[in-house]
mmCIF file with all atom_site columns, C-alpha atoms in Angstrom:
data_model
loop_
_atom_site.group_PDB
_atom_site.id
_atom_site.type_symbol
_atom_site.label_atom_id
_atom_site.label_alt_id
_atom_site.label_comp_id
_atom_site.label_asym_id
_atom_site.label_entity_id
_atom_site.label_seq_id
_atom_site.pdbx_PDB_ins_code
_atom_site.Cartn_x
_atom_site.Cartn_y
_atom_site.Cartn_z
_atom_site.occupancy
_atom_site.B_iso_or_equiv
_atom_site.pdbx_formal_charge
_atom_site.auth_seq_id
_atom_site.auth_comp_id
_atom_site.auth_asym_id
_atom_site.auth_atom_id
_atom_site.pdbx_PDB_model_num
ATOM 1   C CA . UNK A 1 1   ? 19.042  -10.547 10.250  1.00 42.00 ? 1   UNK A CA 1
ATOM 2   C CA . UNK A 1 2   ? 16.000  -8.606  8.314   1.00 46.00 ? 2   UNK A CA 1
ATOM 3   C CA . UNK A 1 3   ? 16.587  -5.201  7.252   1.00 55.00 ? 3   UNK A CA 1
ATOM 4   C CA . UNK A 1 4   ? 14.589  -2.557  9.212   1.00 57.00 ? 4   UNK A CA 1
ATOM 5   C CA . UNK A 1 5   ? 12.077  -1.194  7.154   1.00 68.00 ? 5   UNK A CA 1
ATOM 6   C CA . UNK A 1 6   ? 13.012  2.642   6.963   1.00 89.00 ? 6   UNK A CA 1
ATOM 7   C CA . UNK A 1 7   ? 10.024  4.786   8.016   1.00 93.00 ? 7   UNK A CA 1
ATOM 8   C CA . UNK A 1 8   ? 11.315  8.199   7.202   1.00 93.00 ? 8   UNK A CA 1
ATOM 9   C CA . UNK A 1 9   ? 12.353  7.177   3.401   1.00 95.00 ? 9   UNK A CA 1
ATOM 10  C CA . UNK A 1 10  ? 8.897   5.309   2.917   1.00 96.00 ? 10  UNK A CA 1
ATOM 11  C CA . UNK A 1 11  ? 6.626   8.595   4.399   1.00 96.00 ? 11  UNK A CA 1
ATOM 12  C CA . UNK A 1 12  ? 9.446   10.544  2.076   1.00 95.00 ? 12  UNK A CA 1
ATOM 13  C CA . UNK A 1 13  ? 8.504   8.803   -0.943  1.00 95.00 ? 13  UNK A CA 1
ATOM 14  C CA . UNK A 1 14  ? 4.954   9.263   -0.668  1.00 97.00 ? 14  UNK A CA 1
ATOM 15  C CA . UNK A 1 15  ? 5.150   12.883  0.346   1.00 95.00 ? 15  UNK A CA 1
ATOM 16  C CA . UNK A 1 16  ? 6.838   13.457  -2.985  1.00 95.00 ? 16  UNK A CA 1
ATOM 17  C CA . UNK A 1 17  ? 4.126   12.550  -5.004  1.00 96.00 ? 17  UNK A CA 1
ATOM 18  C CA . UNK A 1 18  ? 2.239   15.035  -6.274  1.00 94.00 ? 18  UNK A CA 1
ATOM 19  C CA . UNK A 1 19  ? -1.576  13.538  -6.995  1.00 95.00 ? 19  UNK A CA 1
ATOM 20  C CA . UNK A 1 20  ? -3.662  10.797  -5.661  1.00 96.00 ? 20  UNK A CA 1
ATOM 21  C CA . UNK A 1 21  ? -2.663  8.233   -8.383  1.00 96.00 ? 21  UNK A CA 1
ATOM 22  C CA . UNK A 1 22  ? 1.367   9.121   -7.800  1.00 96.00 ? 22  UNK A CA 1
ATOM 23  C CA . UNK A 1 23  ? 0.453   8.476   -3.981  1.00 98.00 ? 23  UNK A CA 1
ATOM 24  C CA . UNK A 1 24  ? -1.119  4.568   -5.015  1.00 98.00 ? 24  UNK A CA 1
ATOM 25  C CA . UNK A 1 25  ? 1.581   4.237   -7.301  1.00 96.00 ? 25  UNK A CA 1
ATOM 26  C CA . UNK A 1 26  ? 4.271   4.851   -4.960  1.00 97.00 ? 26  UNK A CA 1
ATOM 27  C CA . UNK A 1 27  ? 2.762   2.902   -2.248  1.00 98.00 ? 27  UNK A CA 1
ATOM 28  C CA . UNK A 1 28  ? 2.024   -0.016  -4.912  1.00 97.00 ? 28  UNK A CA 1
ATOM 29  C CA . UNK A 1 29  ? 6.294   0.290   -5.370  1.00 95.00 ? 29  UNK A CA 1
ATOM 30  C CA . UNK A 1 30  ? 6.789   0.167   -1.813  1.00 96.00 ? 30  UNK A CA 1
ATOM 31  C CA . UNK A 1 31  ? 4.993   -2.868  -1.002  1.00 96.00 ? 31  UNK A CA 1
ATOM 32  C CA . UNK A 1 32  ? 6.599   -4.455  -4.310  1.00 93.00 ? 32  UNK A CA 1
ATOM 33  C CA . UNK A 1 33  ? 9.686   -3.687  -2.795  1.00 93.00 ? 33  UNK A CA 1
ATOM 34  C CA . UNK A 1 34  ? 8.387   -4.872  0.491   1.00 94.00 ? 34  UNK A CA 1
ATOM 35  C CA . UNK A 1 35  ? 7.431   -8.577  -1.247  1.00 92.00 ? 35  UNK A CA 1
ATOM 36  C CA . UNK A 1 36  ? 10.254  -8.564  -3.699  1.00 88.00 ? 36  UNK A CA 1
ATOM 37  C CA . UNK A 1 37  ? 12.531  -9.072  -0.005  1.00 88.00 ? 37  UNK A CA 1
ATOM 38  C CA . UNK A 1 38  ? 10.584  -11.452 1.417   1.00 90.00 ? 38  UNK A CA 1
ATOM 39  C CA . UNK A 1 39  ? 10.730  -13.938 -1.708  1.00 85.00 ? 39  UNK A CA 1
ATOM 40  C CA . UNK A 1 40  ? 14.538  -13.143 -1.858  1.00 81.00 ? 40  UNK A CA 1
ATOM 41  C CA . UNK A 1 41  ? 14.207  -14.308 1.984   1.00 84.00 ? 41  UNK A CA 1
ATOM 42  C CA . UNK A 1 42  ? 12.130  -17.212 1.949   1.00 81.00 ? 42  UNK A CA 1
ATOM 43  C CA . UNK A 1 43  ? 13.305  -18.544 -1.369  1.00 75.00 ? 43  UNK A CA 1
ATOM 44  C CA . UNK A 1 44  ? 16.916  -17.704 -2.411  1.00 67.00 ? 44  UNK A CA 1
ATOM 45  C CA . UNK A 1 45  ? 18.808  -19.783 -0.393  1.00 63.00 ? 45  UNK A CA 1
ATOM 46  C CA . UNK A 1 46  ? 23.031  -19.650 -0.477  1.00 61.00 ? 46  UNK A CA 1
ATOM 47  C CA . UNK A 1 47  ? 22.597  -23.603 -1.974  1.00 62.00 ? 47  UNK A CA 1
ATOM 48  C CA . UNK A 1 48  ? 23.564  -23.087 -5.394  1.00 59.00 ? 48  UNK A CA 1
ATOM 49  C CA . UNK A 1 49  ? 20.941  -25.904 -6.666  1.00 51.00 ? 49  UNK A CA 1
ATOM 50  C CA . UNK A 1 50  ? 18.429  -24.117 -5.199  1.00 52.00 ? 50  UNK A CA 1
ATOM 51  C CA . UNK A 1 51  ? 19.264  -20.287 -6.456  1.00 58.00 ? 51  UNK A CA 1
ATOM 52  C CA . UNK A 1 52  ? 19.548  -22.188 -9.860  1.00 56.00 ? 52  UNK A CA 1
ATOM 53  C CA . UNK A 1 53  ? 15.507  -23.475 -9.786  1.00 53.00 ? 53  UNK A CA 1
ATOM 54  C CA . UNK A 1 54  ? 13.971  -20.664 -8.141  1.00 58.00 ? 54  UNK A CA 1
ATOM 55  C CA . UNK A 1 55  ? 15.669  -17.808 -9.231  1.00 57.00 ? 55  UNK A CA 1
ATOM 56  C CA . UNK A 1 56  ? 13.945  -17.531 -12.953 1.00 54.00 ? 56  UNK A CA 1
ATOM 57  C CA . UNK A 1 57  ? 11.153  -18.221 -11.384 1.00 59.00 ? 57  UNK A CA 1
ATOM 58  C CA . UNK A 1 58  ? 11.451  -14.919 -9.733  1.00 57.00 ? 58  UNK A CA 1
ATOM 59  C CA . UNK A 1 59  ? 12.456  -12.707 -12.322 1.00 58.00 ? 59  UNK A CA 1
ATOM 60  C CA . UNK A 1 60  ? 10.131  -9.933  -13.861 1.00 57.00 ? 60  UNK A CA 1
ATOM 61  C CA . UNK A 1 61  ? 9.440   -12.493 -16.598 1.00 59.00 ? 61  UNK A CA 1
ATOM 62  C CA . UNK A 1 62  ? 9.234   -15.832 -14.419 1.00 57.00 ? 62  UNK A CA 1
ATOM 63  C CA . UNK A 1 63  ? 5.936   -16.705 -13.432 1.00 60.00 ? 63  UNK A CA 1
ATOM 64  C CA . UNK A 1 64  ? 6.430   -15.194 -9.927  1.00 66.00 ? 64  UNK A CA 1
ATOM 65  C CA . UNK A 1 65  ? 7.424   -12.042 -11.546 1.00 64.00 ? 65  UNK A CA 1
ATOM 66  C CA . UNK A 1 66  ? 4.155   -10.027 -10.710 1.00 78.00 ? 66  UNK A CA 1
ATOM 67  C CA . UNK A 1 67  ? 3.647   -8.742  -7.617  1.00 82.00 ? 67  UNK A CA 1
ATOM 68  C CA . UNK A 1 68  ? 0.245   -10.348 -7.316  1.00 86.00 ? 68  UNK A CA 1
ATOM 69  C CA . UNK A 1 69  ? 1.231   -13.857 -8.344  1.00 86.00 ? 69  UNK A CA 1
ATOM 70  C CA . UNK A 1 70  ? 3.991   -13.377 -5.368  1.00 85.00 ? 70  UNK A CA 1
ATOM 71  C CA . UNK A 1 71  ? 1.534   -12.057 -2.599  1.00 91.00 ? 71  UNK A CA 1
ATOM 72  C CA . UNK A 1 72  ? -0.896  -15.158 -3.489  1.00 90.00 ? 72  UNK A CA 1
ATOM 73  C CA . UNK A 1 73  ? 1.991   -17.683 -3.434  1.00 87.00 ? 73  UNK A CA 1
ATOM 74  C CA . UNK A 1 74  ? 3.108   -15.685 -0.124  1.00 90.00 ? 74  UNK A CA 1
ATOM 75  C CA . UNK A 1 75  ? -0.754  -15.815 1.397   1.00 92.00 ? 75  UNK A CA 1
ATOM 76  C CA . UNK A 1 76  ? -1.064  -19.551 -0.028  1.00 89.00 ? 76  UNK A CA 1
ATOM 77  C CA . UNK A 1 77  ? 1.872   -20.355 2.143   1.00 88.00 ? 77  UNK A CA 1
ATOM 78  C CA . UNK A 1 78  ? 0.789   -18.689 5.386   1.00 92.00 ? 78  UNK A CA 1
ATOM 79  C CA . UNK A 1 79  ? 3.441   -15.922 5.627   1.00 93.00 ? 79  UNK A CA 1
ATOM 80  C CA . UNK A 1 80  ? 1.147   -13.089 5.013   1.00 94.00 ? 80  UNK A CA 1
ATOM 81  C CA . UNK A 1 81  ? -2.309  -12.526 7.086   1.00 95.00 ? 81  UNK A CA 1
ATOM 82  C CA . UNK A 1 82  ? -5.448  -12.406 5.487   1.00 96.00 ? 82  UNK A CA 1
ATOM 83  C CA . UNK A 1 83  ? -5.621  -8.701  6.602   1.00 97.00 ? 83  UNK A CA 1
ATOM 84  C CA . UNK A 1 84  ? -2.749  -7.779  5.055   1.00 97.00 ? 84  UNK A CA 1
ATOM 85  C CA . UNK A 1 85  ? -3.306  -9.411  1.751   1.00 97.00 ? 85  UNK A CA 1
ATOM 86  C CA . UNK A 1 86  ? -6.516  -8.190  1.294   1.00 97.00 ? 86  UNK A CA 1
ATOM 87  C CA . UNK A 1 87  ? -5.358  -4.793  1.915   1.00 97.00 ? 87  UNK A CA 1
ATOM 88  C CA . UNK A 1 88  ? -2.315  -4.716  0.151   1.00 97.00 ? 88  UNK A CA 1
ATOM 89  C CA . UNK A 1 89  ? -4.708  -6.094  -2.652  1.00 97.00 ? 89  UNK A CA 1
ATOM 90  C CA . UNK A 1 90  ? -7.349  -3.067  -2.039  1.00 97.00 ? 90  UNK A CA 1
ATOM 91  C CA . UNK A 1 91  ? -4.720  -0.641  -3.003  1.00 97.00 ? 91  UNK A CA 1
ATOM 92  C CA . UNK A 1 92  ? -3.002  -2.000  -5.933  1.00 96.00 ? 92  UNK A CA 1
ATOM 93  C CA . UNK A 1 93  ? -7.083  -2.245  -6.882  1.00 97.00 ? 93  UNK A CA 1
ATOM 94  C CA . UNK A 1 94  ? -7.514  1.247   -6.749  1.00 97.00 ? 94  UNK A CA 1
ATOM 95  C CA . UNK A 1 95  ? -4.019  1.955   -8.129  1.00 96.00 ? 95  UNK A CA 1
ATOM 96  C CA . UNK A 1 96  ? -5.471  0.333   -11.055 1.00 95.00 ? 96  UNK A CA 1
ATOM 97  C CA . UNK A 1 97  ? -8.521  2.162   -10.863 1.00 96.00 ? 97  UNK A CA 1
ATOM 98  C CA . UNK A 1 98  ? -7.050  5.641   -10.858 1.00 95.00 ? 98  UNK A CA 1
ATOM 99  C CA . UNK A 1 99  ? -4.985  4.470   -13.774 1.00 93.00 ? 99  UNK A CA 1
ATOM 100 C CA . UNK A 1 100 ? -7.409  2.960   -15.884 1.00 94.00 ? 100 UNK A CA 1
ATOM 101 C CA . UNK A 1 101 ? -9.727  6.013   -15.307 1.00 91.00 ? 101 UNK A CA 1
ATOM 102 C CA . UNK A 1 102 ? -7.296  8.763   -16.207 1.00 82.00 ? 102 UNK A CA 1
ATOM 103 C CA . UNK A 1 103 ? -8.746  11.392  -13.852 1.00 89.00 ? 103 UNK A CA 1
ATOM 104 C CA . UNK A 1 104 ? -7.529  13.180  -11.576 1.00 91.00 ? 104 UNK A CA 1
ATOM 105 C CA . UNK A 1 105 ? -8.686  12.707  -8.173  1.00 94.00 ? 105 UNK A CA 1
ATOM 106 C CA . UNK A 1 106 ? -8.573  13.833  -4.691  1.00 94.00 ? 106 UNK A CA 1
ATOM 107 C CA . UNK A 1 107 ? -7.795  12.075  -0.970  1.00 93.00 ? 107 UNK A CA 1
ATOM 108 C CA . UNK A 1 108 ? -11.752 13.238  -0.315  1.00 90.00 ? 108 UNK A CA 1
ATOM 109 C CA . UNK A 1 109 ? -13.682 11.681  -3.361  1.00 91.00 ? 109 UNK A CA 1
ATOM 110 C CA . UNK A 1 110 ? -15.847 9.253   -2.652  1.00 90.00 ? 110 UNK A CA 1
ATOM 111 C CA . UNK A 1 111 ? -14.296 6.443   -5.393  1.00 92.00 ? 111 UNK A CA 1
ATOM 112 C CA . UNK A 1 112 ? -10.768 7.003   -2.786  1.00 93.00 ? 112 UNK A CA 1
ATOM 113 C CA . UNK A 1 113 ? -12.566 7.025   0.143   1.00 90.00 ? 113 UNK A CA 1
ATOM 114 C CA . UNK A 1 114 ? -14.600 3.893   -0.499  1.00 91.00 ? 114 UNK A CA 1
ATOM 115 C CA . UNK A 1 115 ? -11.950 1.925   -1.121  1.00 94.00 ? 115 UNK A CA 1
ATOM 116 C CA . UNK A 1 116 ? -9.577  3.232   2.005   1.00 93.00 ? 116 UNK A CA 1
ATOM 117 C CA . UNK A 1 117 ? -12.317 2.627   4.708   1.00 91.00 ? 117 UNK A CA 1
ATOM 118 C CA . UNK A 1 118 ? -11.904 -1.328  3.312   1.00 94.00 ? 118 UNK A CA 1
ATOM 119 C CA . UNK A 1 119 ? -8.338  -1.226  4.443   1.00 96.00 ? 119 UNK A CA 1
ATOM 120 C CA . UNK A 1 120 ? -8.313  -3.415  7.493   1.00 94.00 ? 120 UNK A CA 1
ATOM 121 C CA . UNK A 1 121 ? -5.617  -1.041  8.694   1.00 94.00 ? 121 UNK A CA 1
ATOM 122 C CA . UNK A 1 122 ? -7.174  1.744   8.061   1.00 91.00 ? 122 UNK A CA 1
ATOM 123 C CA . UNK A 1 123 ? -10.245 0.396   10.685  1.00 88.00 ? 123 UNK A CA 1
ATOM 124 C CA . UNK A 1 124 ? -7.821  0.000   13.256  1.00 87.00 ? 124 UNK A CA 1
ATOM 125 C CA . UNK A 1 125 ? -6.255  3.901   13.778  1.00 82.00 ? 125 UNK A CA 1
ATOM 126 C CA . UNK A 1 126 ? -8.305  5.934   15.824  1.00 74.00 ? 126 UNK A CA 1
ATOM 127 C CA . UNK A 1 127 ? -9.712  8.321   13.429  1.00 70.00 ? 127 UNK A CA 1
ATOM 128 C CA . UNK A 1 128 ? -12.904 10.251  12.717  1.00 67.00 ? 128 UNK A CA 1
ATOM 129 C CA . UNK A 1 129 ? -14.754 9.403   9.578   1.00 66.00 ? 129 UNK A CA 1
ATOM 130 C CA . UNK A 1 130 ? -13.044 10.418  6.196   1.00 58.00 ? 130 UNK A CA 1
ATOM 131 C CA . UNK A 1 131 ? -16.203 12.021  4.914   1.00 61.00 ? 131 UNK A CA 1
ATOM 132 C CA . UNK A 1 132 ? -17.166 15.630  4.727   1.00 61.00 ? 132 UNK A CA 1
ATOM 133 C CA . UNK A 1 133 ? -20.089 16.628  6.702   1.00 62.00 ? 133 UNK A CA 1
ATOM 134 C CA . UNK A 1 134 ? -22.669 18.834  4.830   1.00 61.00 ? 134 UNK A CA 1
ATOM 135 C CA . UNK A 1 135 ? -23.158 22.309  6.125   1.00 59.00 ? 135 UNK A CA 1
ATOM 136 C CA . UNK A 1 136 ? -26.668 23.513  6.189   1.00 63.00 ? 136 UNK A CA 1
ATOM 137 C CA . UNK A 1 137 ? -26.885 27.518  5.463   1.00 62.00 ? 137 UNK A CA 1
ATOM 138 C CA . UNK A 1 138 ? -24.421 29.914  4.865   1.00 68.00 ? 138 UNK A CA 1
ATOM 139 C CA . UNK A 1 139 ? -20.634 28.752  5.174   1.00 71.00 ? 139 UNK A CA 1
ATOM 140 C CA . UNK A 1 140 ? -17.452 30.221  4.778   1.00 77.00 ? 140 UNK A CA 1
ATOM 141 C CA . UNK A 1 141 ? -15.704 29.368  1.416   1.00 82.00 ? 141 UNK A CA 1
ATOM 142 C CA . UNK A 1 142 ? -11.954 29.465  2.798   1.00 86.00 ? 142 UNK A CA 1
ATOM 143 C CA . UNK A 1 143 ? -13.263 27.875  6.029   1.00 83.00 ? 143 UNK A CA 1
ATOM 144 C CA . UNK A 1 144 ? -14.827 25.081  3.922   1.00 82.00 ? 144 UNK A CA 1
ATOM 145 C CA . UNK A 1 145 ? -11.645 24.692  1.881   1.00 86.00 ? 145 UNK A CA 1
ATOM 146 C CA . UNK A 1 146 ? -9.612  24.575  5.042   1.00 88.00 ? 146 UNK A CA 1
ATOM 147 C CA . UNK A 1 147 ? -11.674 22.162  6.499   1.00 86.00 ? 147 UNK A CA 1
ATOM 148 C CA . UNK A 1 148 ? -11.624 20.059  3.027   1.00 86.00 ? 148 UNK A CA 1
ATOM 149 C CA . UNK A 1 149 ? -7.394  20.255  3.075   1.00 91.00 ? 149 UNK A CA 1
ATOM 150 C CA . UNK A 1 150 ? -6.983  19.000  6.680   1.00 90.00 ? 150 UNK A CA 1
ATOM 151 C CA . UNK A 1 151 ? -9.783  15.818  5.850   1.00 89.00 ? 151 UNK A CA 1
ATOM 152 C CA . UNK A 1 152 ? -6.993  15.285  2.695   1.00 92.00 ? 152 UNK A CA 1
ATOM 153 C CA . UNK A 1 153 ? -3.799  15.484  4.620   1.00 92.00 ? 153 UNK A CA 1
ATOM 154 C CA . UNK A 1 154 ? -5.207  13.245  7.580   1.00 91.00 ? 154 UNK A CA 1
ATOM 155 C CA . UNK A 1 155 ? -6.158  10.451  4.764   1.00 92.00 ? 155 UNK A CA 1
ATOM 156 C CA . UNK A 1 156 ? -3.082  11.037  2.848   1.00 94.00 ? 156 UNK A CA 1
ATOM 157 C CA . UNK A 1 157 ? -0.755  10.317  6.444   1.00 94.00 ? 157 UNK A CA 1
ATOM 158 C CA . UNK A 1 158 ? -3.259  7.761   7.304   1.00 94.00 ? 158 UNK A CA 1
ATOM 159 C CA . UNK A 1 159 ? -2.468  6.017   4.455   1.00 96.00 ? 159 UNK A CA 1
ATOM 160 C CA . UNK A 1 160 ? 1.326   6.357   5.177   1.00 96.00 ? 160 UNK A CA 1
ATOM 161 C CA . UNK A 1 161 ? 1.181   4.682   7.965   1.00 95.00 ? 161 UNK A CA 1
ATOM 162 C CA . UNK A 1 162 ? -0.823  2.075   6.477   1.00 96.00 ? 162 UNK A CA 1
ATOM 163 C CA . UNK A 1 163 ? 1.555   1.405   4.008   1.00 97.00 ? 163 UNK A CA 1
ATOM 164 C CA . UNK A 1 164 ? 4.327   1.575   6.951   1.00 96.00 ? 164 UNK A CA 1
ATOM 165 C CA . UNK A 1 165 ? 2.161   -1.107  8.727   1.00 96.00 ? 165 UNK A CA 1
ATOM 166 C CA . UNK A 1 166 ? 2.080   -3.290  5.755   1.00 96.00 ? 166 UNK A CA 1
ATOM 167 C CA . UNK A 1 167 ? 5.708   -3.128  5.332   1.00 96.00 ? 167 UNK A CA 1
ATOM 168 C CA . UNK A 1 168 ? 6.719   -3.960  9.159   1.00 94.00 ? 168 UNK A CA 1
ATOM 169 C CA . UNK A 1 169 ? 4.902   -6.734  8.339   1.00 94.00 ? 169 UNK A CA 1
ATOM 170 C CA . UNK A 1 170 ? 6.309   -7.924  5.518   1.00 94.00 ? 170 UNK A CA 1
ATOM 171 C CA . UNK A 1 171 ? 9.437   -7.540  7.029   1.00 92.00 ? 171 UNK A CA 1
ATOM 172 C CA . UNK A 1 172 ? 10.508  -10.982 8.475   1.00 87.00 ? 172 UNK A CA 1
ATOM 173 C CA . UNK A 1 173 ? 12.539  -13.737 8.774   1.00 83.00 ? 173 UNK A CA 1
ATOM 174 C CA . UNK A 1 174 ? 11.495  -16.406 6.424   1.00 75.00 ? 174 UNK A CA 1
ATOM 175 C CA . UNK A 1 175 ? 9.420   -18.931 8.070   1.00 70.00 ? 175 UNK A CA 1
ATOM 176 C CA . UNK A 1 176 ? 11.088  -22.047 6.259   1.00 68.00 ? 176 UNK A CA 1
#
């Protein structure tokens, strides 16, 4: 029997972090966490020949020690959806991004934004465009920064549940 992926600890995790790039780096550690028990799954069997073959092959320094290598092994053999892999790739992509970069960012820029509205699960929750709309005229500073904090919380718990989504997916029996 699969573990149940645990919701509360996941939304937990990201709620802890305390900028943009902690969120994509926590949600990049989720997922690898997410993969990481699927591979044990599908490929570390009780047969001790088999353990013996694969299992440096799966170690941090074994060639399907990255995450990447394992989610294009894991897509290769059919077990993950082309949605899923492409957005699971989309935000270890902008993980990088915000990394490489070395600014800080927010939920609302357009570089984040850009990239979330390619999630595939993203498209799929019912919600109103991430963008801000511009206000012609006079406008109310602490209405306007309201209005900017909600837009950032709704794409931060979007993305939660994206991740959650991702995981609940990755969370099955092996196939073989």
């Amino acid at each position: 029997m699969v573990k149940q992926i645990n919701e509360s600890e996941i939304i937990e995790r990201l709620n802890l972090t305390p900028s943009v790039r902690g969120f994509f780096i926590a949600a990049s550690e989720i997922i690898a966490e997410a993969v990481e028990s699927l591979m044990q799954r599908i490929f570390l069997k009780d047969n001790f020949a088999v353990q013996s073959v694969v299992g440096p092959l799966l170690h941090d320094s074994g060639p399907l020690g990255d995450v990447q290598v394992r989610l294009k092994l894991l897509y290769g053999l059919g077990v993950v959806s082309d949605s899923v892999f492409h957005d699971i790739e989309t935000i270890i992509k902008l993980k990088n991004q915000l990394n490489a970069d070395g600014l800080e960012h927010e939920f609302t820029d357009t570089k984040v934004t850009n990239a979330i509205t390619t999630i595939n699960a993203i498209k799929q929750l019912p919600l109103p465009p991430f963008e801000l709309q511009d206000v012609e005229g006079e406008i109310d500073l602490e209405f306007y920064q309201l209005q900017v904090q909600r837009r950032q919380q709704m794409i931060r718990s979007s993305l939660a549940l994206v991740v959650i989504e991702i995981c609940n997916n990755l969370n099955i029996e092996s196939p073989f």
